[in-house]
Amino acid sequence: GGTLTLTNTTVSENTAGTEGGGGIYNYYGGTLTLTNSTVSGNTASRGGGIGNWGGTLTLTNSTVSGNTANDNAGGIFNYNSGTMTLTNSTVSENTAGGNGGGIGNSGSSTMTLTNSTVSGNTAGTEGGGIYNASASANLSFSTLTNNQATGTSSVGGGILIDSGTVKLKGVILANNTSGSGSGPECSGSLTSQGYNLIKSNTDCGFTRQTTDILNQDPALGALADNGGPTQTHLPAAGSPVLDKVP
């Protein structure tokens, strides 16, 4: 039930046990706010960087990178009716032995990603970038790329939707991989709200909007400093995603 606010702060190289949250653990009723901050190189059983158990978590202009979960959710674990909001933030190069290399969102939780990047994360089983189970996720104007689910029968390299509601608007979902080769970008059912680029919609069920782009390469550059608060992927000249959102 506590309140913690971190600004211009780095939380790194810490270790937690079975409850999760290698860098920070926000328990039921707690309020955790990170601004212009970095959570990196932490290790836990679940939620290598941050564990948000039924609390309220807000990240703005922040980075969660290089964290490890032996079980699920390498970067952030949002669970047990947690509420998580990421804005202008990056979740990258995190690793989970189980599901959700970058983010795990489960147990009647709610997640909102806006103008954010989920890149280069690895799951040992499902959901290289994001694993969503019995939870709600709203992704807007965000990028999921270069994530991988490495299990031999795994799907959902970018995002695995086990259950719950996932909505995408203005999202780039491309260049993710799965161990089975099926559902490399996404697996499960989602709702398109338009202006998305999904490089491969194999095993990804949704009703295509007229503004959605399928089966095209967004021509993204490497994760780098492109002038924003965190590292991002800059589309190259001629990319099909340029100037598409009014």
mmCIF file of C-alpha atoms in Angstrom:
data_model
loop_
_atom_site.group_PDB
_atom_site.id
_atom_site.type_symbol
_atom_site.label_atom_id
_atom_site.label_comp_id
_atom_site.label_asym_id
_atom_site.label_seq_id
_atom_site.Cartn_x
_atom_site.Cartn_y
_atom_site.Cartn_z
ATOM 1 C CA GLY A 1 0.000 0.000 0.000
ATOM 2 C CA GLY A 2 2.990 2.322 -0.188
ATOM 3 C CA THR A 3 3.853 5.008 -2.743
ATOM 4 C CA LEU A 4 7.217 5.127 -4.502
ATOM 5 C CA THR A 5 8.257 7.707 -7.095
ATOM 6 C CA LEU A 6 11.586 7.435 -8.930
ATOM 7 C CA THR A 7 12.824 10.232 -11.213
ATOM 8 C CA ASN A 8 16.169 10.291 -13.090
ATOM 9 C CA THR A 9 17.043 7.045 -11.299
ATOM 10 C CA THR A 10 18.753 3.759 -12.179
ATOM 11 C CA VAL A 11 17.879 0.441 -10.495
ATOM 12 C CA SER A 12 20.362 -2.232 -11.566
ATOM 13 C CA GLU A 13 22.057 -5.573 -10.780
ATOM 14 C CA ASN A 14 19.665 -6.629 -8.000
ATOM 15 C CA THR A 15 18.253 -10.094 -7.246
ATOM 16 C CA ALA A 16 14.932 -11.237 -5.735
ATOM 17 C CA GLY A 17 13.524 -14.660 -4.878
ATOM 18 C CA THR A 18 10.281 -16.431 -5.656
ATOM 19 C CA GLU A 19 7.827 -13.520 -5.251
ATOM 20 C CA GLY A 20 9.364 -11.635 -8.142
ATOM 21 C CA GLY A 21 10.484 -8.128 -8.941
ATOM 22 C CA GLY A 22 14.248 -8.314 -9.242
ATOM 23 C CA GLY A 23 14.657 -4.553 -9.256
ATOM 24 C CA ILE A 24 11.353 -3.335 -7.771
ATOM 25 C CA TYR A 25 8.381 -5.164 -6.262
ATOM 26 C CA ASN A 26 5.126 -3.186 -6.085
ATOM 27 C CA TYR A 27 2.664 -5.084 -3.924
ATOM 28 C CA TYR A 28 -1.123 -4.971 -3.759
ATOM 29 C CA GLY A 29 -2.420 -1.412 -3.368
ATOM 30 C CA GLY A 30 0.989 0.136 -3.942
ATOM 31 C CA THR A 31 1.630 2.993 -6.374
ATOM 32 C CA LEU A 32 4.911 2.971 -8.290
ATOM 33 C CA THR A 33 5.881 5.779 -10.689
ATOM 34 C CA LEU A 34 9.078 5.893 -12.754
ATOM 35 C CA THR A 35 10.022 8.913 -14.872
ATOM 36 C CA ASN A 36 13.219 9.307 -16.915
ATOM 37 C CA SER A 37 14.535 6.185 -15.207
ATOM 38 C CA THR A 38 16.168 2.837 -16.027
ATOM 39 C CA VAL A 39 15.633 -0.644 -14.571
ATOM 40 C CA SER A 40 18.355 -2.943 -15.919
ATOM 41 C CA GLY A 41 20.311 -6.103 -15.252
ATOM 42 C CA ASN A 42 18.097 -7.390 -12.426
ATOM 43 C CA THR A 43 17.102 -11.028 -11.799
ATOM 44 C CA ALA A 44 14.103 -12.749 -10.206
ATOM 45 C CA SER A 45 11.960 -15.833 -10.539
ATOM 46 C CA ARG A 46 9.177 -13.713 -12.076
ATOM 47 C CA GLY A 47 9.330 -10.114 -13.204
ATOM 48 C CA GLY A 48 13.077 -9.799 -13.626
ATOM 49 C CA GLY A 49 12.979 -6.010 -13.664
ATOM 50 C CA ILE A 50 9.657 -5.086 -12.037
ATOM 51 C CA GLY A 51 6.909 -7.103 -10.372
ATOM 52 C CA ASN A 52 3.548 -5.348 -10.070
ATOM 53 C CA TRP A 53 1.226 -7.506 -7.963
ATOM 54 C CA GLY A 54 -2.161 -5.791 -7.857
ATOM 55 C CA GLY A 55 -0.613 -2.333 -7.696
ATOM 56 C CA THR A 56 -0.551 0.691 -9.969
ATOM 57 C CA LEU A 57 2.571 1.052 -12.099
ATOM 58 C CA THR A 58 3.343 4.039 -14.347
ATOM 59 C CA LEU A 59 6.462 4.351 -16.502
ATOM 60 C CA THR A 60 7.141 7.511 -18.504
ATOM 61 C CA ASN A 61 10.259 8.176 -20.603
ATOM 62 C CA SER A 62 11.845 5.113 -19.002
ATOM 63 C CA THR A 63 13.736 1.933 -19.995
ATOM 64 C CA VAL A 64 13.469 -1.629 -18.702
ATOM 65 C CA SER A 65 16.317 -3.624 -20.243
ATOM 66 C CA GLY A 66 18.595 -6.595 -19.801
ATOM 67 C CA ASN A 67 16.641 -8.135 -16.930
ATOM 68 C CA THR A 68 16.143 -11.885 -16.415
ATOM 69 C CA ALA A 69 13.302 -13.998 -15.008
ATOM 70 C CA ASN A 70 13.970 -17.654 -14.408
ATOM 71 C CA ASP A 71 10.244 -18.282 -14.826
ATOM 72 C CA ASN A 72 7.924 -15.705 -16.456
ATOM 73 C CA ALA A 73 8.149 -12.030 -17.492
ATOM 74 C CA GLY A 74 11.758 -11.052 -18.011
ATOM 75 C CA GLY A 75 11.189 -7.302 -17.952
ATOM 76 C CA ILE A 76 7.872 -6.549 -16.205
ATOM 77 C CA PHE A 77 5.273 -8.815 -14.622
ATOM 78 C CA ASN A 78 1.842 -7.170 -14.238
ATOM 79 C CA TYR A 79 -0.490 -9.564 -12.438
ATOM 80 C CA ASN A 80 -3.268 -10.113 -9.878
ATOM 81 C CA SER A 81 -5.415 -7.177 -11.080
ATOM 82 C CA GLY A 82 -2.454 -4.857 -11.535
ATOM 83 C CA THR A 83 -2.697 -1.670 -13.584
ATOM 84 C CA MET A 84 0.283 -0.740 -15.744
ATOM 85 C CA THR A 85 0.782 2.272 -18.025
ATOM 86 C CA LEU A 86 3.875 2.744 -20.207
ATOM 87 C CA THR A 87 4.321 5.972 -22.163
ATOM 88 C CA ASN A 88 7.347 6.909 -24.294
ATOM 89 C CA SER A 89 9.178 3.929 -22.788
ATOM 90 C CA THR A 90 11.251 0.980 -24.010
ATOM 91 C CA VAL A 91 11.310 -2.653 -22.840
ATOM 92 C CA SER A 92 14.285 -4.352 -24.479
ATOM 93 C CA GLU A 93 16.705 -7.283 -24.312
ATOM 94 C CA ASN A 94 14.994 -8.963 -21.364
ATOM 95 C CA THR A 95 14.862 -12.757 -20.983
ATOM 96 C CA ALA A 96 12.365 -15.166 -19.419
ATOM 97 C CA GLY A 97 12.840 -18.895 -18.993
ATOM 98 C CA GLY A 98 9.082 -19.296 -19.409
ATOM 99 C CA ASN A 99 6.493 -16.935 -20.906
ATOM 100 C CA GLY A 100 6.742 -13.220 -21.633
ATOM 101 C CA GLY A 101 10.299 -12.259 -22.472
ATOM 102 C CA GLY A 102 9.552 -8.553 -22.240
ATOM 103 C CA ILE A 103 6.214 -8.271 -20.439
ATOM 104 C CA GLY A 104 3.814 -10.664 -18.741
ATOM 105 C CA ASN A 105 0.260 -9.374 -18.290
ATOM 106 C CA SER A 106 -2.099 -11.740 -16.490
ATOM 107 C CA GLY A 107 -4.695 -12.340 -13.794
ATOM 108 C CA SER A 108 -7.378 -9.724 -14.595
ATOM 109 C CA SER A 109 -4.725 -7.021 -15.009
ATOM 110 C CA THR A 110 -4.799 -4.015 -17.333
ATOM 111 C CA MET A 111 -1.900 -2.783 -19.454
ATOM 112 C CA THR A 112 -1.675 0.347 -21.612
ATOM 113 C CA LEU A 113 1.299 1.006 -23.916
ATOM 114 C CA THR A 114 1.511 4.306 -25.782
ATOM 115 C CA ASN A 115 4.389 5.500 -27.977
ATOM 116 C CA SER A 116 6.506 2.676 -26.586
ATOM 117 C CA THR A 117 8.908 0.014 -27.880
ATOM 118 C CA VAL A 118 9.156 -3.695 -27.009
ATOM 119 C CA SER A 119 12.277 -4.995 -28.727
ATOM 120 C CA GLY A 120 14.787 -7.827 -28.636
ATOM 121 C CA ASN A 121 13.228 -9.765 -25.769
ATOM 122 C CA THR A 122 13.380 -13.557 -25.476
ATOM 123 C CA ALA A 123 10.982 -16.103 -23.940
ATOM 124 C CA GLY A 124 11.911 -19.733 -23.431
ATOM 125 C CA THR A 125 8.347 -20.765 -24.218
ATOM 126 C CA GLU A 126 5.613 -18.333 -25.399
ATOM 127 C CA GLY A 127 5.268 -14.606 -25.993
ATOM 128 C CA GLY A 128 8.721 -13.296 -26.773
ATOM 129 C CA GLY A 129 7.668 -9.667 -26.502
ATOM 130 C CA ILE A 130 4.399 -9.831 -24.553
ATOM 131 C CA TYR A 131 2.433 -12.664 -22.955
ATOM 132 C CA ASN A 132 -1.227 -11.829 -22.247
ATOM 133 C CA ALA A 133 -3.458 -14.199 -20.256
ATOM 134 C CA SER A 134 -6.862 -13.359 -18.732
ATOM 135 C CA ALA A 135 -5.996 -9.675 -18.911
ATOM 136 C CA SER A 136 -6.596 -6.539 -20.971
ATOM 137 C CA ALA A 137 -3.989 -4.793 -23.090
ATOM 138 C CA ASN A 138 -4.256 -1.613 -25.157
ATOM 139 C CA LEU A 139 -1.302 -0.833 -27.431
ATOM 140 C CA SER A 140 -1.203 2.458 -29.337
ATOM 141 C CA PHE A 141 1.464 3.876 -31.662
ATOM 142 C CA SER A 142 4.003 1.362 -30.400
ATOM 143 C CA THR A 143 6.533 -1.040 -31.909
ATOM 144 C CA LEU A 144 7.035 -4.757 -31.198
ATOM 145 C CA THR A 145 10.026 -6.086 -33.103
ATOM 146 C CA ASN A 146 12.964 -8.505 -32.933
ATOM 147 C CA ASN A 147 11.411 -10.478 -30.080
ATOM 148 C CA GLN A 148 11.594 -14.270 -30.028
ATOM 149 C CA ALA A 149 9.873 -17.249 -28.435
ATOM 150 C CA THR A 150 12.484 -19.984 -28.589
ATOM 151 C CA GLY A 151 10.680 -23.180 -27.488
ATOM 152 C CA THR A 152 10.583 -25.785 -30.259
ATOM 153 C CA SER A 153 6.777 -25.737 -30.311
ATOM 154 C CA SER A 154 6.365 -22.093 -29.317
ATOM 155 C CA VAL A 155 4.258 -19.437 -31.056
ATOM 156 C CA GLY A 156 3.752 -15.735 -30.507
ATOM 157 C CA GLY A 157 7.211 -14.317 -31.020
ATOM 158 C CA GLY A 158 5.878 -10.776 -30.778
ATOM 159 C CA ILE A 159 2.781 -11.320 -28.648
ATOM 160 C CA LEU A 160 0.984 -14.406 -27.352
ATOM 161 C CA ILE A 161 -2.681 -13.874 -26.480
ATOM 162 C CA ASP A 162 -3.615 -16.850 -24.336
ATOM 163 C CA SER A 163 -6.879 -15.195 -23.279
ATOM 164 C CA GLY A 164 -8.249 -11.761 -22.483
ATOM 165 C CA THR A 165 -8.644 -8.685 -24.660
ATOM 166 C CA VAL A 166 -5.865 -7.102 -26.723
ATOM 167 C CA LYS A 167 -6.409 -3.982 -28.844
ATOM 168 C CA LEU A 168 -3.900 -2.531 -31.303
ATOM 169 C CA LYS A 169 -3.906 0.897 -32.937
ATOM 170 C CA GLY A 170 -0.998 2.272 -34.929
ATOM 171 C CA VAL A 171 1.229 -0.644 -33.905
ATOM 172 C CA ILE A 172 4.197 -2.034 -35.833
ATOM 173 C CA LEU A 173 4.382 -5.805 -35.260
ATOM 174 C CA ALA A 174 7.222 -7.161 -37.356
ATOM 175 C CA ASN A 175 10.428 -9.208 -37.503
ATOM 176 C CA ASN A 176 9.578 -11.335 -34.476
ATOM 177 C CA THR A 177 10.235 -15.097 -34.503
ATOM 178 C CA SER A 178 8.894 -18.283 -32.922
ATOM 179 C CA GLY A 179 10.542 -21.647 -32.396
ATOM 180 C CA SER A 180 7.781 -23.510 -34.237
ATOM 181 C CA GLY A 181 7.764 -21.064 -37.129
ATOM 182 C CA SER A 182 4.029 -20.518 -36.634
ATOM 183 C CA GLY A 183 2.598 -17.256 -35.370
ATOM 184 C CA PRO A 184 5.915 -15.418 -35.508
ATOM 185 C CA GLU A 185 4.350 -12.004 -34.921
ATOM 186 C CA CYS A 186 1.312 -12.941 -32.848
ATOM 187 C CA SER A 187 -0.833 -15.856 -31.815
ATOM 188 C CA GLY A 188 -4.407 -15.607 -30.566
ATOM 189 C CA SER A 189 -7.271 -13.188 -31.130
ATOM 190 C CA LEU A 190 -6.934 -9.415 -31.000
ATOM 191 C CA THR A 191 -8.909 -6.349 -32.005
ATOM 192 C CA SER A 192 -7.516 -4.043 -34.658
ATOM 193 C CA GLN A 193 -8.385 -0.388 -34.274
ATOM 194 C CA GLY A 194 -6.616 0.475 -37.511
ATOM 195 C CA TYR A 195 -3.293 1.833 -38.777
ATOM 196 C CA ASN A 196 -1.316 -1.274 -37.795
ATOM 197 C CA LEU A 197 1.457 -2.952 -39.767
ATOM 198 C CA ILE A 198 1.584 -6.695 -39.102
ATOM 199 C CA LYS A 199 4.284 -8.353 -41.152
ATOM 200 C CA SER A 200 2.740 -11.831 -40.858
ATOM 201 C CA ASN A 201 -0.791 -12.439 -39.645
ATOM 202 C CA THR A 202 -0.353 -16.231 -39.510
ATOM 203 C CA ASP A 203 -2.113 -17.583 -36.367
ATOM 204 C CA CYS A 204 -3.217 -14.047 -35.477
ATOM 205 C CA GLY A 205 -6.988 -13.666 -35.583
ATOM 206 C CA PHE A 206 -8.530 -10.235 -36.121
ATOM 207 C CA THR A 207 -10.789 -8.300 -38.437
ATOM 208 C CA ARG A 208 -8.616 -6.273 -40.784
ATOM 209 C CA GLN A 209 -9.365 -2.561 -40.982
ATOM 210 C CA THR A 210 -8.905 -0.731 -44.275
ATOM 211 C CA THR A 211 -5.952 1.189 -42.813
ATOM 212 C CA ASP A 212 -4.075 -1.936 -41.675
ATOM 213 C CA ILE A 213 -0.994 -3.025 -43.623
ATOM 214 C CA LEU A 214 -0.245 -6.754 -43.879
ATOM 215 C CA ASN A 215 2.693 -8.780 -45.188
ATOM 216 C CA GLN A 216 5.040 -5.833 -45.660
ATOM 217 C CA ASP A 217 8.406 -5.072 -44.063
ATOM 218 C CA PRO A 218 8.401 -1.798 -42.098
ATOM 219 C CA ALA A 219 12.128 -1.294 -42.879
ATOM 220 C CA LEU A 220 13.098 -0.430 -39.328
ATOM 221 C CA GLY A 221 16.580 0.598 -38.286
ATOM 222 C CA ALA A 222 18.383 -0.868 -35.295
ATOM 223 C CA LEU A 223 17.407 0.067 -31.748
ATOM 224 C CA ALA A 224 19.199 3.378 -31.232
ATOM 225 C CA ASP A 225 19.069 6.906 -29.890
ATOM 226 C CA ASN A 226 16.856 8.691 -32.407
ATOM 227 C CA GLY A 227 16.317 11.819 -30.347
ATOM 228 C CA GLY A 228 13.565 10.638 -28.011
ATOM 229 C CA PRO A 229 13.679 9.897 -24.278
ATOM 230 C CA THR A 230 14.500 6.209 -24.925
ATOM 231 C CA GLN A 231 15.971 4.133 -27.744
ATOM 232 C CA THR A 232 13.643 3.419 -30.671
ATOM 233 C CA HIS A 233 13.581 1.888 -34.175
ATOM 234 C CA LEU A 234 13.609 4.566 -36.894
ATOM 235 C CA PRO A 235 11.765 3.621 -40.110
ATOM 236 C CA ALA A 236 13.927 4.043 -43.207
ATOM 237 C CA ALA A 237 12.993 6.318 -46.085
ATOM 238 C CA GLY A 238 10.286 4.646 -48.119
ATOM 239 C CA SER A 239 8.967 2.581 -45.207
ATOM 240 C CA PRO A 240 5.257 1.725 -45.643
ATOM 241 C CA VAL A 241 4.519 3.024 -42.121
ATOM 242 C CA LEU A 242 5.558 6.613 -42.818
ATOM 243 C CA ASP A 243 2.808 9.248 -42.944
ATOM 244 C CA LYS A 244 -0.009 6.718 -42.530
ATOM 245 C CA VAL A 245 -1.644 7.936 -39.332
ATOM 246 C CA PRO A 246 -3.678 11.155 -39.718
#
